[in-house]
PDB file of C-alpha atoms in Angstrom:
ATOM      1  CA  MET A   1      57.682  30.714  81.029  1.00  0.00           C
ATOM      2  CA  GLN A   2      54.332  31.588  82.146  1.00  0.00           C
ATOM      3  CA  LYS A   3      55.212  35.465  83.331  1.00  0.00           C
ATOM      4  CA  GLY A   4      56.967  35.749  79.630  1.00  0.00           C
ATOM      5  CA  GLU A   5      53.651  34.610  77.604  1.00  0.00           C
ATOM      6  CA  LYS A   6      51.359  36.463  79.725  1.00  0.00           C
ATOM      7  CA  ALA A   7      53.652  39.627  79.460  1.00  0.00           C
ATOM      8  CA  ASN A   8      52.974  39.240  75.974  1.00  0.00           C
ATOM      9  CA  GLY A   9      49.491  38.349  75.747  1.00  0.00           C
ATOM     10  CA  GLY A  10      50.164  34.989  74.796  1.00  0.00           C
ATOM     11  CA  HIS A  11      48.586  31.715  76.065  1.00  0.00           C
ATOM     12  CA  ASP A  12      50.297  29.698  79.068  1.00  0.00           C
ATOM     13  CA  PRO A  13      52.295  26.453  77.384  1.00  0.00           C
ATOM     14  CA  ASN A  14      51.761  24.780  80.568  1.00  0.00           C
ATOM     15  CA  LYS A  15      47.862  24.221  80.236  1.00  0.00           C
ATOM     16  CA  ALA A  16      48.878  21.733  77.711  1.00  0.00           C
ATOM     17  CA  PHE A  17      50.043  19.270  80.664  1.00  0.00           C
ATOM     18  CA  ASP A  18      46.772  19.915  82.582  1.00  0.00           C
ATOM     19  CA  PHE A  19      44.347  17.345  83.366  1.00  0.00           C
ATOM     20  CA  GLU A  20      42.046  16.039  86.174  1.00  0.00           C
ATOM     21  CA  PHE A  21      41.352  13.243  87.752  1.00  0.00           C
ATOM     22  CA  GLU A  22      38.148  12.019  89.578  1.00  0.00           C
ATOM     23  CA  GLN A  23      38.663  10.158  92.748  1.00  0.00           C
ATOM     24  CA  THR A  24      35.697   7.743  93.768  1.00  0.00           C
ATOM     25  CA  ILE A  25      36.019   6.353  97.394  1.00  0.00           C
ATOM     26  CA  VAL A  26      33.454   3.583  98.041  1.00  0.00           C
ATOM     27  CA  CYS A  27      32.466   2.170 101.588  1.00  0.00           C
ATOM     28  CA  THR A  28      32.218  -1.586 101.423  1.00  0.00           C
ATOM     29  CA  LYS A  29      29.896  -1.347 104.312  1.00  0.00           C
ATOM     30  CA  CYS A  30      26.774   0.871 103.106  1.00  0.00           C
ATOM     31  CA  ASN A  31      28.115   1.236  99.608  1.00  0.00           C
ATOM     32  CA  CYS A  32      28.091   4.991 100.115  1.00  0.00           C
ATOM     33  CA  TYR A  33      30.442   6.794  98.119  1.00  0.00           C
ATOM     34  CA  ARG A  34      32.030  10.477  97.125  1.00  0.00           C
ATOM     35  CA  LYS A  35      34.069  11.407  94.659  1.00  0.00           C
ATOM     36  CA  VAL A  36      36.999  14.117  94.513  1.00  0.00           C
ATOM     37  CA  THR A  37      38.315  15.958  91.984  1.00  0.00           C
ATOM     38  CA  GLU A  38      42.284  16.649  91.705  1.00  0.00           C
ATOM     39  CA  LYS A  39      43.810  18.624  89.449  1.00  0.00           C
ATOM     40  CA  GLU A  40      47.112  17.554  87.870  1.00  0.00           C
ATOM     41  CA  SER A  41      49.750  18.453  85.358  1.00  0.00           C
ATOM     42  CA  LEU A  42      51.772  15.131  85.332  1.00  0.00           C
ATOM     43  CA  LEU A  43      51.173  11.599  85.709  1.00  0.00           C
ATOM     44  CA  ASN A  44      52.946   9.770  88.643  1.00  0.00           C
ATOM     45  CA  LEU A  45      53.336   6.031  88.025  1.00  0.00           C
ATOM     46  CA  VAL A  46      54.998   3.227  90.203  1.00  0.00           C
ATOM     47  CA  ALA A  47      56.396   0.195  88.702  1.00  0.00           C
ATOM     48  CA  PRO A  48      54.557  -2.840  89.250  1.00  0.00           C
ATOM     49  CA  VAL A  49      57.295  -4.652  90.819  1.00  0.00           C
ATOM     50  CA  SER A  50      58.715  -6.082  94.246  1.00  0.00           C
ATOM     51  CA  GLY A  51      61.875  -4.347  95.330  1.00  0.00           C
ATOM     52  CA  LYS A  52      63.904  -7.298  94.649  1.00  0.00           C
ATOM     53  CA  VAL A  53      63.773  -6.951  91.024  1.00  0.00           C
ATOM     54  CA  GLU A  54      67.133  -7.240  89.000  1.00  0.00           C
ATOM     55  CA  ALA A  55      68.827  -4.517  87.122  1.00  0.00           C
ATOM     56  CA  GLY A  56      67.584  -4.074  83.466  1.00  0.00           C
ATOM     57  CA  THR A  57      64.475  -5.979  84.269  1.00  0.00           C
ATOM     58  CA  PRO A  58      61.692  -4.378  81.585  1.00  0.00           C
ATOM     59  CA  VAL A  59      58.693  -2.834  82.606  1.00  0.00           C
ATOM     60  CA  GLN A  60      55.832  -1.896  80.307  1.00  0.00           C
ATOM     61  CA  LEU A  61      54.101   1.050  80.567  1.00  0.00           C
ATOM     62  CA  SER A  62      51.009  -0.360  79.782  1.00  0.00           C
ATOM     63  CA  ASP A  63      51.485  -2.522  82.904  1.00  0.00           C
ATOM     64  CA  CYS A  64      52.351   0.772  84.833  1.00  0.00           C
ATOM     65  CA  LEU A  65      49.124   2.368  83.622  1.00  0.00           C
ATOM     66  CA  ASP A  66      46.994  -0.602  84.451  1.00  0.00           C
ATOM     67  CA  LYS A  67      48.632  -0.425  88.236  1.00  0.00           C
ATOM     68  CA  PHE A  68      48.078   3.087  88.861  1.00  0.00           C
ATOM     69  CA  PHE A  69      44.051   2.914  87.785  1.00  0.00           C
ATOM     70  CA  THR A  70      43.035  -0.272  89.564  1.00  0.00           C
ATOM     71  CA  PRO A  71      40.906   0.013  92.215  1.00  0.00           C
ATOM     72  CA  VAL A  72      42.549  -0.317  95.805  1.00  0.00           C
ATOM     73  CA  GLU A  73      41.348  -1.005  99.016  1.00  0.00           C
ATOM     74  CA  VAL A  74      42.108   1.291 102.233  1.00  0.00           C
ATOM     75  CA  SER A  75      41.651  -0.035 105.268  1.00  0.00           C
ATOM     76  CA  ASP A  76      40.075   1.904 108.760  1.00  0.00           C
ATOM     77  CA  VAL A  77      38.560   4.977 106.866  1.00  0.00           C
ATOM     78  CA  GLN A  78      35.866   6.868 108.618  1.00  0.00           C
ATOM     79  CA  CYS A  79      32.973   6.728 106.400  1.00  0.00           C
ATOM     80  CA  HIS A  80      30.905  10.053 105.879  1.00  0.00           C
ATOM     81  CA  SER A  81      27.675   8.144 105.869  1.00  0.00           C
ATOM     82  CA  CYS A  82      27.332   5.160 108.107  1.00  0.00           C
ATOM     83  CA  GLY A  83      29.923   6.670 110.373  1.00  0.00           C
ATOM     84  CA  SER A  84      31.893   3.370 111.107  1.00  0.00           C
ATOM     85  CA  LYS A  85      35.357   2.790 110.077  1.00  0.00           C
ATOM     86  CA  GLN A  86      35.656   0.584 107.308  1.00  0.00           C
ATOM     87  CA  VAL A  87      37.441  -0.585 104.183  1.00  0.00           C
ATOM     88  CA  HIS A  88      36.756   1.427 101.446  1.00  0.00           C
ATOM     89  CA  THR A  89      37.611   0.962  97.512  1.00  0.00           C
ATOM     90  CA  VAL A  90      39.297   4.079  96.064  1.00  0.00           C
ATOM     91  CA  GLN A  91      39.960   4.447  92.333  1.00  0.00           C
ATOM     92  CA  LYS A  92      41.037   7.103  89.914  1.00  0.00           C
ATOM     93  CA  ARG A  93      39.837   7.931  86.713  1.00  0.00           C
ATOM     94  CA  PHE A  94      40.607  10.690  84.086  1.00  0.00           C
ATOM     95  CA  LYS A  95      38.031  13.361  84.421  1.00  0.00           C
ATOM     96  CA  SER A  96      39.694  15.447  81.557  1.00  0.00           C
ATOM     97  CA  TYR A  97      42.879  14.775  79.286  1.00  0.00           C
ATOM     98  CA  PRO A  98      45.699  16.963  78.866  1.00  0.00           C
ATOM     99  CA  LYS A  99      46.714  17.657  75.183  1.00  0.00           C
ATOM    100  CA  VAL A 100      50.412  16.240  75.927  1.00  0.00           C
ATOM    101  CA  ILE A 101      50.902  14.056  78.618  1.00  0.00           C
ATOM    102  CA  CYS A 102      53.995  13.894  81.248  1.00  0.00           C
ATOM    103  CA  VAL A 103      54.708  10.809  82.763  1.00  0.00           C
ATOM    104  CA  VAL A 104      56.986   9.949  85.695  1.00  0.00           C
ATOM    105  CA  LEU A 105      57.841   6.673  86.608  1.00  0.00           C
ATOM    106  CA  ASN A 106      58.760   6.237  90.492  1.00  0.00           C
ATOM    107  CA  ARG A 107      61.408   3.679  90.921  1.00  0.00           C
ATOM    108  CA  PHE A 108      62.113   4.105  94.555  1.00  0.00           C
ATOM    109  CA  VAL A 109      61.316   1.813  97.206  1.00  0.00           C
ATOM    110  CA  ILE A 110      62.162   2.097 100.781  1.00  0.00           C
ATOM    111  CA  GLU A 111      64.339  -0.717 102.404  1.00  0.00           C
ATOM    112  CA  ASN A 112      65.729  -0.446 106.034  1.00  0.00           C
ATOM    113  CA  TRP A 113      64.476   3.062 105.880  1.00  0.00           C
ATOM    114  CA  ALA A 114      66.563   4.209 103.251  1.00  0.00           C
ATOM    115  CA  PRO A 115      65.508   4.737  99.737  1.00  0.00           C
ATOM    116  CA  ARG A 116      66.881   2.648  96.981  1.00  0.00           C
ATOM    117  CA  LYS A 117      66.344   3.451  92.982  1.00  0.00           C
ATOM    118  CA  LEU A 118      65.129   0.163  91.273  1.00  0.00           C
ATOM    119  CA  GLU A 119      67.227  -0.313  87.917  1.00  0.00           C
ATOM    120  CA  ILE A 120      64.383  -1.176  85.743  1.00  0.00           C
ATOM    121  CA  GLU A 121      63.913  -0.101  82.247  1.00  0.00           C
ATOM    122  CA  LEU A 122      60.661   1.346  81.034  1.00  0.00           C
ATOM    123  CA  LYS A 123      59.460  -0.028  77.951  1.00  0.00           C
ATOM    124  CA  PHE A 124      56.658   1.171  75.373  1.00  0.00           C
ATOM    125  CA  ASP A 125      55.947   0.859  71.841  1.00  0.00           C
ATOM    126  CA  PRO A 126      56.397   4.719  70.258  1.00  0.00           C
ATOM    127  CA  GLU A 127      54.551   3.103  66.900  1.00  0.00           C
ATOM    128  CA  ALA A 128      51.465   1.915  68.910  1.00  0.00           C
ATOM    129  CA  ALA A 129      48.877   4.002  69.993  1.00  0.00           C
ATOM    130  CA  LEU A 130      47.789   3.772  74.049  1.00  0.00           C
ATOM    131  CA  ASP A 131      44.503   3.883  74.705  1.00  0.00           C
ATOM    132  CA  PHE A 132      44.001   6.295  77.471  1.00  0.00           C
ATOM    133  CA  THR A 133      40.165   6.615  77.646  1.00  0.00           C
ATOM    134  CA  LYS A 134      39.652   3.224  79.094  1.00  0.00           C
ATOM    135  CA  PHE A 135      40.917   5.018  82.265  1.00  0.00           C
ATOM    136  CA  GLY A 136      38.441   7.530  81.846  1.00  0.00           C
ATOM    137  CA  GLY A 137      34.740   8.570  82.391  1.00  0.00           C
ATOM    138  CA  ASP A 138      32.402   7.321  84.835  1.00  0.00           C
ATOM    139  CA  VAL A 139      33.196   3.923  85.265  1.00  0.00           C
ATOM    140  CA  PRO A 140      31.575   1.915  88.028  1.00  0.00           C
ATOM    141  CA  VAL A 141      34.075   1.239  90.914  1.00  0.00           C
ATOM    142  CA  SER A 142      34.435  -2.701  91.730  1.00  0.00           C
ATOM    143  CA  GLY A 143      33.748  -3.530  95.417  1.00  0.00           C
TER     144      GLY A 143
END
């Protein structure tokens, strides 16, 4: 599709899906931080449920978004400032927004070294507007 549009002098239709994340990584010892920008074209979410969830269990899209954008702690990371291996807090935020967002829900868990698909049901109200602005900007990282 890209090649066809480019050959005809048109715009790349895939650009409507492009956006950037800003990942902030903070050392919990010295509070030094660094920011990394990642280009993406889809939002890859994980359901906030355990692997023991029953088939047909409803999962709200807003809960998946909250889980994705919640800061996480990563252990045993070498700090680029103080040089010690410490726990770091990592948080993703939107740096830019796409015109059209494509969301993928990862519904697989690993059990006994084998992947198993969770038969969950993603729920969202198409009439209700999702506020993605709360996941953007230069929001301070907790930690």
